[in-house]
mmCIF file of C-alpha atoms in Angstrom:
data_model
loop_
_atom_site.group_PDB
_atom_site.id
_atom_site.type_symbol
_atom_site.label_atom_id
_atom_site.label_comp_id
_atom_site.label_asym_id
_atom_site.label_seq_id
_atom_site.Cartn_x
_atom_site.Cartn_y
_atom_site.Cartn_z
ATOM 1 C CA MET A 1 43.423 13.496 41.517
ATOM 2 C CA PHE A 2 42.634 13.530 38.421
ATOM 3 C CA LYS A 3 39.949 10.566 39.051
ATOM 4 C CA LYS A 4 38.099 12.902 41.467
ATOM 5 C CA CYS A 5 37.873 16.563 39.303
ATOM 6 C CA LEU A 6 37.314 15.110 35.752
ATOM 7 C CA LYS A 7 34.098 13.240 38.038
ATOM 8 C CA TYR A 8 33.264 16.439 39.190
ATOM 9 C CA ASP A 9 33.250 17.863 36.228
ATOM 10 C CA LEU A 10 31.279 15.194 34.710
ATOM 11 C CA LYS A 11 28.642 15.831 36.673
ATOM 12 C CA ALA A 12 28.462 19.643 36.266
ATOM 13 C CA PHE A 13 25.303 19.076 33.888
ATOM 14 C CA ALA A 14 24.889 16.151 33.762
ATOM 15 C CA LYS A 15 21.115 16.371 33.985
ATOM 16 C CA ILE A 16 20.591 19.737 32.292
ATOM 17 C CA TRP A 17 22.617 17.388 28.992
ATOM 18 C CA LEU A 18 20.001 14.439 30.697
ATOM 19 C CA ILE A 19 17.358 15.634 29.817
ATOM 20 C CA ALA A 20 18.238 17.637 26.247
ATOM 21 C CA ALA A 21 19.114 13.754 25.175
ATOM 22 C CA ALA A 22 15.959 12.980 25.910
ATOM 23 C CA VAL A 23 13.454 15.095 24.403
ATOM 24 C CA MET A 24 15.981 15.079 20.947
ATOM 25 C CA LEU A 25 15.284 11.017 21.073
ATOM 26 C CA VAL A 26 11.769 11.748 21.275
ATOM 27 C CA LEU A 27 11.656 14.868 19.336
ATOM 28 C CA SER A 28 13.518 12.723 16.555
ATOM 29 C CA VAL A 29 10.766 10.166 16.950
ATOM 30 C CA VAL A 30 8.297 11.655 16.484
ATOM 31 C CA CYS A 31 9.750 14.314 13.590
ATOM 32 C CA SER A 32 11.366 10.677 11.544
ATOM 33 C CA ILE A 33 7.499 9.561 11.854
ATOM 34 C CA GLY A 34 6.055 12.708 10.033
ATOM 35 C CA LEU A 35 9.152 12.426 8.176
ATOM 36 C CA GLY A 36 7.798 9.277 6.970
ATOM 37 C CA SER A 37 3.617 10.495 6.499
ATOM 38 C CA PHE A 38 5.148 13.489 4.327
ATOM 39 C CA ILE A 39 6.762 10.636 1.918
ATOM 40 C CA ASN A 40 3.778 8.555 1.884
ATOM 41 C CA ALA A 41 1.910 11.822 1.094
ATOM 42 C CA THR A 42 3.558 13.649 -1.044
ATOM 43 C CA ALA A 43 3.659 9.882 -3.024
ATOM 44 C CA SER A 44 -0.130 9.436 -3.306
ATOM 45 C CA MET A 45 -0.539 12.986 -4.477
ATOM 46 C CA ALA A 46 1.789 12.376 -6.904
ATOM 47 C CA VAL A 47 -0.732 8.512 -8.104
ATOM 48 C CA ILE A 48 -3.765 10.235 -7.833
ATOM 49 C CA GLU A 49 -2.991 13.272 -9.919
ATOM 50 C CA GLY A 50 -1.077 10.589 -12.876
ATOM 51 C CA GLN A 51 -5.259 8.953 -12.752
ATOM 52 C CA GLY A 52 -6.076 11.893 -14.459
ATOM 53 C CA SER A 53 -9.647 11.168 -12.474
ATOM 54 C CA GLU A 54 -11.628 13.919 -9.558
ATOM 55 C CA PRO A 55 -9.740 13.436 -5.944
ATOM 56 C CA ASP A 56 -11.519 13.387 -3.354
ATOM 57 C CA SER A 57 -11.603 16.670 -1.982
ATOM 58 C CA LEU A 58 -11.037 15.127 1.584
ATOM 59 C CA GLN A 59 -7.765 12.966 1.031
ATOM 60 C CA ILE A 60 -6.576 15.588 -0.904
ATOM 61 C CA MET A 61 -7.547 17.987 2.279
ATOM 62 C CA SER A 62 -5.842 15.122 4.726
ATOM 63 C CA LEU A 63 -2.458 14.498 2.061
ATOM 64 C CA VAL A 64 -2.081 18.150 2.058
ATOM 65 C CA ALA A 65 -2.015 18.491 6.048
ATOM 66 C CA ARG A 66 0.084 15.525 6.281
ATOM 67 C CA MET A 67 2.780 17.078 4.000
ATOM 68 C CA CYS A 68 2.613 20.129 5.758
ATOM 69 C CA ILE A 69 3.223 18.179 9.466
ATOM 70 C CA GLY A 70 5.464 16.829 8.182
ATOM 71 C CA MET A 71 7.269 20.384 6.388
ATOM 72 C CA LEU A 72 7.003 21.610 10.486
ATOM 73 C CA CYS A 73 7.853 18.415 11.665
ATOM 74 C CA TYR A 74 11.490 18.513 9.049
ATOM 75 C CA ILE A 75 12.221 22.300 10.276
ATOM 76 C CA VAL A 76 12.042 20.986 14.290
ATOM 77 C CA LEU A 77 14.444 18.303 14.135
ATOM 78 C CA ILE A 78 16.757 20.903 12.032
ATOM 79 C CA TYR A 79 15.864 23.582 14.339
ATOM 80 C CA SER A 80 16.000 20.752 17.526
ATOM 81 C CA LEU A 81 19.698 19.408 15.854
ATOM 82 C CA VAL A 82 21.232 22.734 15.909
ATOM 83 C CA ILE A 83 20.302 23.764 18.543
ATOM 84 C CA PHE A 84 21.120 20.857 21.134
ATOM 85 C CA LEU A 85 24.492 20.225 19.149
ATOM 86 C CA GLY A 86 25.509 24.207 19.645
ATOM 87 C CA GLY A 87 23.910 24.127 23.393
ATOM 88 C CA THR A 88 26.127 21.599 24.596
ATOM 89 C CA SER A 89 28.949 23.214 23.138
ATOM 90 C CA ILE A 90 28.260 26.893 24.975
ATOM 91 C CA MET A 91 27.620 24.940 28.209
ATOM 92 C CA VAL A 92 30.944 23.076 28.069
ATOM 93 C CA LEU A 93 33.241 26.994 26.861
ATOM 94 C CA ILE A 94 30.913 28.445 30.101
ATOM 95 C CA ARG A 95 32.209 26.512 32.547
ATOM 96 C CA TYR A 96 35.961 26.221 30.584
ATOM 97 C CA TYR A 97 35.312 30.086 31.136
ATOM 98 C CA THR A 98 33.399 30.098 34.808
ATOM 99 C CA LYS A 99 35.826 27.159 36.573
ATOM 100 C CA PHE A 100 39.364 29.197 35.316
ATOM 101 C CA PHE A 101 38.948 32.839 34.880
ATOM 102 C CA THR A 102 35.874 34.452 36.984
ATOM 103 C CA ASP A 103 35.435 34.646 40.909
ATOM 104 C CA GLN A 104 35.050 31.170 41.150
ATOM 105 C CA GLY A 105 38.958 30.599 39.804
ATOM 106 C CA TYR A 106 40.103 31.428 43.357
ATOM 107 C CA LEU A 107 38.221 28.769 44.431
ATOM 108 C CA THR A 108 39.310 26.570 41.237
ATOM 109 C CA PHE A 109 42.976 27.177 42.148
ATOM 110 C CA THR A 110 42.464 26.644 45.796
ATOM 111 C CA LEU A 111 42.456 22.964 45.597
ATOM 112 C CA PRO A 112 46.028 21.071 46.201
ATOM 113 C CA VAL A 113 46.187 20.377 42.147
ATOM 114 C CA ARG A 114 48.655 20.986 38.634
ATOM 115 C CA ARG A 115 46.594 23.005 36.480
ATOM 116 C CA SER A 116 47.372 20.539 33.506
ATOM 117 C CA THR A 117 45.187 18.325 35.693
ATOM 118 C CA GLN A 118 42.179 20.891 35.852
ATOM 119 C CA PHE A 119 42.163 21.913 32.403
ATOM 120 C CA TRP A 120 42.414 17.330 30.905
ATOM 121 C CA SER A 121 40.107 17.258 33.625
ATOM 122 C CA LYS A 122 37.669 19.930 32.260
ATOM 123 C CA ALA A 123 39.123 19.364 27.838
ATOM 124 C CA ILE A 124 38.235 16.209 28.223
ATOM 125 C CA ALA A 125 34.709 16.410 30.247
ATOM 126 C CA GLY A 126 34.059 18.364 27.263
ATOM 127 C CA PHE A 127 35.662 16.273 24.831
ATOM 128 C CA VAL A 128 32.817 13.511 26.313
ATOM 129 C CA TYR A 129 29.827 15.412 26.313
ATOM 130 C CA THR A 130 30.647 16.773 22.212
ATOM 131 C CA ALA A 131 30.748 13.570 21.519
ATOM 132 C CA ALA A 132 27.812 12.128 23.677
ATOM 133 C CA SER A 133 26.211 15.484 21.562
ATOM 134 C CA GLY A 134 27.238 14.046 18.156
ATOM 135 C CA VAL A 135 26.666 10.200 18.670
ATOM 136 C CA VAL A 136 22.895 11.533 19.594
ATOM 137 C CA ALA A 137 22.659 14.001 16.763
ATOM 138 C CA LEU A 138 23.641 10.996 14.899
ATOM 139 C CA ILE A 139 20.620 8.523 16.362
ATOM 140 C CA SER A 140 18.826 11.017 15.802
ATOM 141 C CA ILE A 141 19.681 11.794 11.972
ATOM 142 C CA LEU A 142 19.503 8.415 11.223
ATOM 143 C CA MET A 143 15.286 7.406 12.745
ATOM 144 C CA ALA A 144 14.713 10.544 9.879
ATOM 145 C CA ILE A 145 16.197 8.698 7.362
ATOM 146 C CA GLY A 146 15.392 5.651 8.895
ATOM 147 C CA SER A 147 11.865 6.397 8.372
ATOM 148 C CA VAL A 148 12.321 8.172 5.266
ATOM 149 C CA ILE A 149 13.681 5.208 3.761
ATOM 150 C CA ILE A 150 10.447 2.267 4.740
ATOM 151 C CA ALA A 151 8.355 5.519 4.143
ATOM 152 C CA LEU A 152 9.883 4.806 -0.022
ATOM 153 C CA VAL A 153 9.453 0.918 0.824
ATOM 154 C CA MET A 154 6.168 1.393 1.599
ATOM 155 C CA THR A 155 5.495 3.867 -1.356
ATOM 156 C CA PRO A 156 3.017 1.408 -4.438
ATOM 157 C CA ASN A 157 6.183 1.525 -6.674
ATOM 158 C CA ALA A 158 8.443 2.547 -4.678
ATOM 159 C CA ALA A 159 10.881 -0.458 -4.449
ATOM 160 C CA GLU A 160 10.960 -0.259 -8.722
ATOM 161 C CA SER A 161 13.600 2.753 -9.113
ATOM 162 C CA PHE A 162 14.866 1.344 -6.346
ATOM 163 C CA PRO A 163 19.523 0.818 -8.423
ATOM 164 C CA ILE A 164 18.937 -3.427 -5.694
ATOM 165 C CA GLU A 165 21.068 -4.638 -8.055
ATOM 166 C CA GLU A 166 23.638 -2.237 -8.948
ATOM 167 C CA LEU A 167 23.390 -2.284 -4.485
ATOM 168 C CA THR A 168 23.979 -5.545 -4.509
ATOM 169 C CA SER A 169 26.833 -5.882 -6.814
ATOM 170 C CA ILE A 170 28.683 -2.956 -4.732
ATOM 171 C CA PHE A 171 29.143 -4.577 -1.455
ATOM 172 C CA THR A 172 30.172 -8.262 -0.994
ATOM 173 C CA PRO A 173 31.318 -9.383 1.385
ATOM 174 C CA VAL A 174 34.748 -7.917 1.357
ATOM 175 C CA ASN A 175 33.499 -4.627 0.176
ATOM 176 C CA GLY A 176 31.487 -4.927 3.022
ATOM 177 C CA VAL A 177 33.424 -5.896 6.500
ATOM 178 C CA CYS A 178 36.484 -3.104 4.103
ATOM 179 C CA GLY A 179 34.022 -0.844 4.400
ATOM 180 C CA VAL A 180 33.124 -0.773 7.220
ATOM 181 C CA ILE A 181 36.728 -0.847 8.853
ATOM 182 C CA ALA A 182 36.452 2.628 6.740
ATOM 183 C CA LEU A 183 33.533 4.347 8.415
ATOM 184 C CA LEU A 184 35.615 3.558 12.054
ATOM 185 C CA LEU A 185 38.304 5.256 11.071
ATOM 186 C CA ALA A 186 36.546 7.511 9.909
ATOM 187 C CA ILE A 187 34.818 8.451 13.212
ATOM 188 C CA LEU A 188 38.136 8.320 14.934
ATOM 189 C CA LEU A 189 39.222 11.206 12.111
ATOM 190 C CA ILE A 190 35.745 13.339 12.734
ATOM 191 C CA ALA A 191 36.661 13.016 16.335
ATOM 192 C CA ALA A 192 39.891 14.215 16.341
ATOM 193 C CA ILE A 193 39.162 17.601 14.262
ATOM 194 C CA VAL A 194 36.281 17.773 17.204
ATOM 195 C CA PHE A 195 39.037 17.304 19.688
ATOM 196 C CA ALA A 196 41.061 19.956 17.373
ATOM 197 C CA SER A 197 37.946 22.389 17.350
ATOM 198 C CA MET A 198 38.230 22.403 20.619
ATOM 199 C CA MET A 199 41.608 22.629 22.423
ATOM 200 C CA MET A 200 41.041 25.959 19.505
ATOM 201 C CA ASN A 201 38.525 27.375 20.953
ATOM 202 C CA TYR A 202 40.308 26.993 24.545
ATOM 203 C CA LEU A 203 43.314 28.545 23.386
ATOM 204 C CA VAL A 204 41.374 31.609 22.103
ATOM 205 C CA ILE A 205 39.032 31.572 25.126
ATOM 206 C CA THR A 206 42.293 31.402 27.644
ATOM 207 C CA LEU A 207 44.566 33.662 25.591
ATOM 208 C CA ALA A 208 41.536 36.890 24.981
ATOM 209 C CA ALA A 209 40.745 36.151 29.122
ATOM 210 C CA THR A 210 45.265 36.695 29.801
ATOM 211 C CA MET A 211 45.247 39.411 27.690
ATOM 212 C CA PHE A 212 42.809 41.857 29.065
ATOM 213 C CA ARG A 213 42.130 42.152 32.506
ATOM 214 C CA LYS A 214 39.413 45.034 32.378
ATOM 215 C CA LEU A 215 36.713 43.661 29.868
ATOM 216 C CA LYS A 216 37.073 39.887 29.618
ATOM 217 C CA ILE A 217 33.757 38.934 28.705
ATOM 218 C CA LEU A 218 33.094 41.379 26.338
ATOM 219 C CA SER A 219 36.945 40.272 25.154
ATOM 220 C CA VAL A 220 36.150 37.017 24.896
ATOM 221 C CA ILE A 221 33.311 36.033 23.664
ATOM 222 C CA VAL A 222 34.206 38.830 20.630
ATOM 223 C CA SER A 223 37.662 36.776 20.117
ATOM 224 C CA TYR A 224 36.300 34.211 20.188
ATOM 225 C CA TYR A 225 33.734 35.691 17.350
ATOM 226 C CA VAL A 226 36.472 37.059 15.508
ATOM 227 C CA VAL A 227 38.327 33.527 14.830
ATOM 228 C CA ASN A 228 35.363 31.123 14.724
ATOM 229 C CA ASN A 229 33.620 33.769 11.571
ATOM 230 C CA ILE A 230 35.842 35.907 10.430
ATOM 231 C CA ILE A 231 39.386 34.688 10.643
ATOM 232 C CA ALA A 232 38.078 30.754 10.266
ATOM 233 C CA VAL A 233 35.362 31.242 7.241
ATOM 234 C CA PRO A 234 38.094 32.189 4.435
ATOM 235 C CA ILE A 235 40.332 29.429 5.969
ATOM 236 C CA ILE A 236 37.052 26.831 6.125
ATOM 237 C CA TYR A 237 35.384 27.895 2.605
ATOM 238 C CA VAL A 238 39.322 26.991 0.795
ATOM 239 C CA GLY A 239 39.796 24.852 2.907
ATOM 240 C CA THR A 240 36.585 23.068 1.505
ATOM 241 C CA TYR A 241 37.626 22.990 -2.391
ATOM 242 C CA GLY A 242 40.431 22.357 -2.105
ATOM 243 C CA LEU A 243 39.788 18.749 -0.466
ATOM 244 C CA MET A 244 36.961 18.217 -2.674
ATOM 245 C CA PHE A 245 39.180 18.787 -5.952
ATOM 246 C CA ALA A 246 41.662 16.130 -3.539
ATOM 247 C CA LEU A 247 38.987 14.227 -2.920
ATOM 248 C CA MET A 248 37.826 13.969 -7.062
ATOM 249 C CA PHE A 249 41.566 13.487 -8.149
ATOM 250 C CA LEU A 250 41.387 10.587 -5.132
ATOM 251 C CA ALA A 251 38.776 8.979 -5.773
ATOM 252 C CA MET A 252 39.993 9.268 -9.606
ATOM 253 C CA GLY A 253 43.371 7.233 -8.832
ATOM 254 C CA LEU A 254 40.773 4.949 -6.857
ATOM 255 C CA GLU A 255 39.330 3.616 -9.453
ATOM 256 C CA THR A 256 42.078 2.533 -11.537
ATOM 257 C CA MET A 257 43.056 1.249 -7.657
ATOM 258 C CA PHE A 258 40.218 -0.897 -7.230
ATOM 259 C CA ALA A 259 41.296 -3.841 -9.885
ATOM 260 C CA VAL A 260 43.043 -4.945 -7.389
ATOM 261 C CA PRO A 261 40.956 -3.799 -3.865
ATOM 262 C CA VAL A 262 42.799 -5.177 -1.028
ATOM 263 C CA LEU A 263 44.978 -1.836 -2.412
ATOM 264 C CA ALA A 264 42.624 0.828 -2.611
ATOM 265 C CA TRP A 265 41.231 -0.319 0.835
ATOM 266 C CA LEU A 266 44.869 0.625 2.713
ATOM 267 C CA CYS A 267 45.258 3.515 1.196
ATOM 268 C CA ILE A 268 42.011 5.081 2.164
ATOM 269 C CA TYR A 269 43.561 3.444 5.326
ATOM 270 C CA ALA A 270 46.822 5.213 5.268
ATOM 271 C CA LEU A 271 44.850 8.699 4.236
ATOM 272 C CA LEU A 272 42.439 8.581 7.434
ATOM 273 C CA LEU A 273 44.948 7.924 9.567
ATOM 274 C CA LEU A 274 47.295 10.927 7.903
ATOM 275 C CA GLY A 275 44.300 12.903 9.521
ATOM 276 C CA ILE A 276 43.261 11.198 12.632
ATOM 277 C CA VAL A 277 47.082 11.806 13.870
ATOM 278 C CA ALA A 278 47.075 14.973 11.908
ATOM 279 C CA ALA A 279 44.449 16.433 13.808
ATOM 280 C CA VAL A 280 45.142 14.729 17.265
ATOM 281 C CA THR A 281 49.182 16.777 17.176
ATOM 282 C CA VAL A 282 47.253 19.637 16.206
ATOM 283 C CA GLY A 283 44.853 19.096 19.066
ATOM 284 C CA ILE A 284 47.626 18.625 21.557
ATOM 285 C CA ILE A 285 49.572 21.355 20.649
ATOM 286 C CA LEU A 286 47.325 23.920 21.439
ATOM 287 C CA ALA A 287 46.518 22.373 24.381
ATOM 288 C CA ASN A 288 50.360 22.227 25.609
ATOM 289 C CA PHE A 289 49.881 25.853 24.638
ATOM 290 C CA THR A 290 46.683 26.524 26.887
ATOM 291 C CA VAL A 291 48.574 24.934 29.622
ATOM 292 C CA LEU A 292 51.316 27.320 29.260
ATOM 293 C CA ARG A 293 49.297 29.875 29.403
ATOM 294 C CA LEU A 294 47.536 29.400 31.747
ATOM 295 C CA GLU A 295 50.087 27.961 34.647
ATOM 296 C CA ARG A 296 52.945 31.450 33.354
ATOM 297 C CA LYS A 297 50.043 34.432 32.724
ATOM 298 C CA LEU A 298 46.842 33.485 34.043
ATOM 299 C CA ASN A 299 46.224 36.131 37.266
ATOM 300 C CA LEU A 300 43.001 36.423 38.751
ATOM 301 C CA ALA A 301 44.568 39.773 40.456
#
């Protein structure tokens, strides 16, 4: 029964998401080209100014137009990413709320399925959509970065400014393989943090919707806003600075440990694995609290 529930949860807004993802990728291609043109135009403008001769007005107008279009492309790309990622999160949370705490909840609970099964079906479907949106956003960012790098390489005298020798000395085959493994673990860590964040949002919605019989929607919105924009802000602020100091001291320690590269990479792997386990554990604990609340306190009357 879980497979059937998951199937319908995944199909709930698949068409909308696919259209949004396609639009996001098309915008990313266009904006990446615009960013590359902006970099090339900026470099060309610097070359013209360095020559000291009277520039061609038509050429200057063309370069200024490319720079303006490039800035517009940058703004469009940033806002498109924010809207796309935020829209996915909103759709996931709205589906969770409507299927459990509105009139549709009566239909949901007429199915001969346990509430824990229904919860995990929607949680996994929401995580899949969130992760897929992250992949689309990553592709968009990589396209933009790639376009900028290509524009820099094609710009006259730009290749000489790249520290190619230093980069080749750092990216040895051993460091390359170990770095790829660390990158994969870092991606898993981000996924684990996203999972824990989703479970926190589900718990907040569940608590607000089950504690207040009247004005459920308003209570959910207020609770979500308070938790994510008031309570979480100082925690994130303090945690960010704490993480920065921890990473600074870690980098100082790893600098000496890289005399034995294998030992340094093992330490990095251990820290990443510890973060993954901690985030997943927190997410599962929050999910269990949510399921417990759904089973004991949910009242659609």
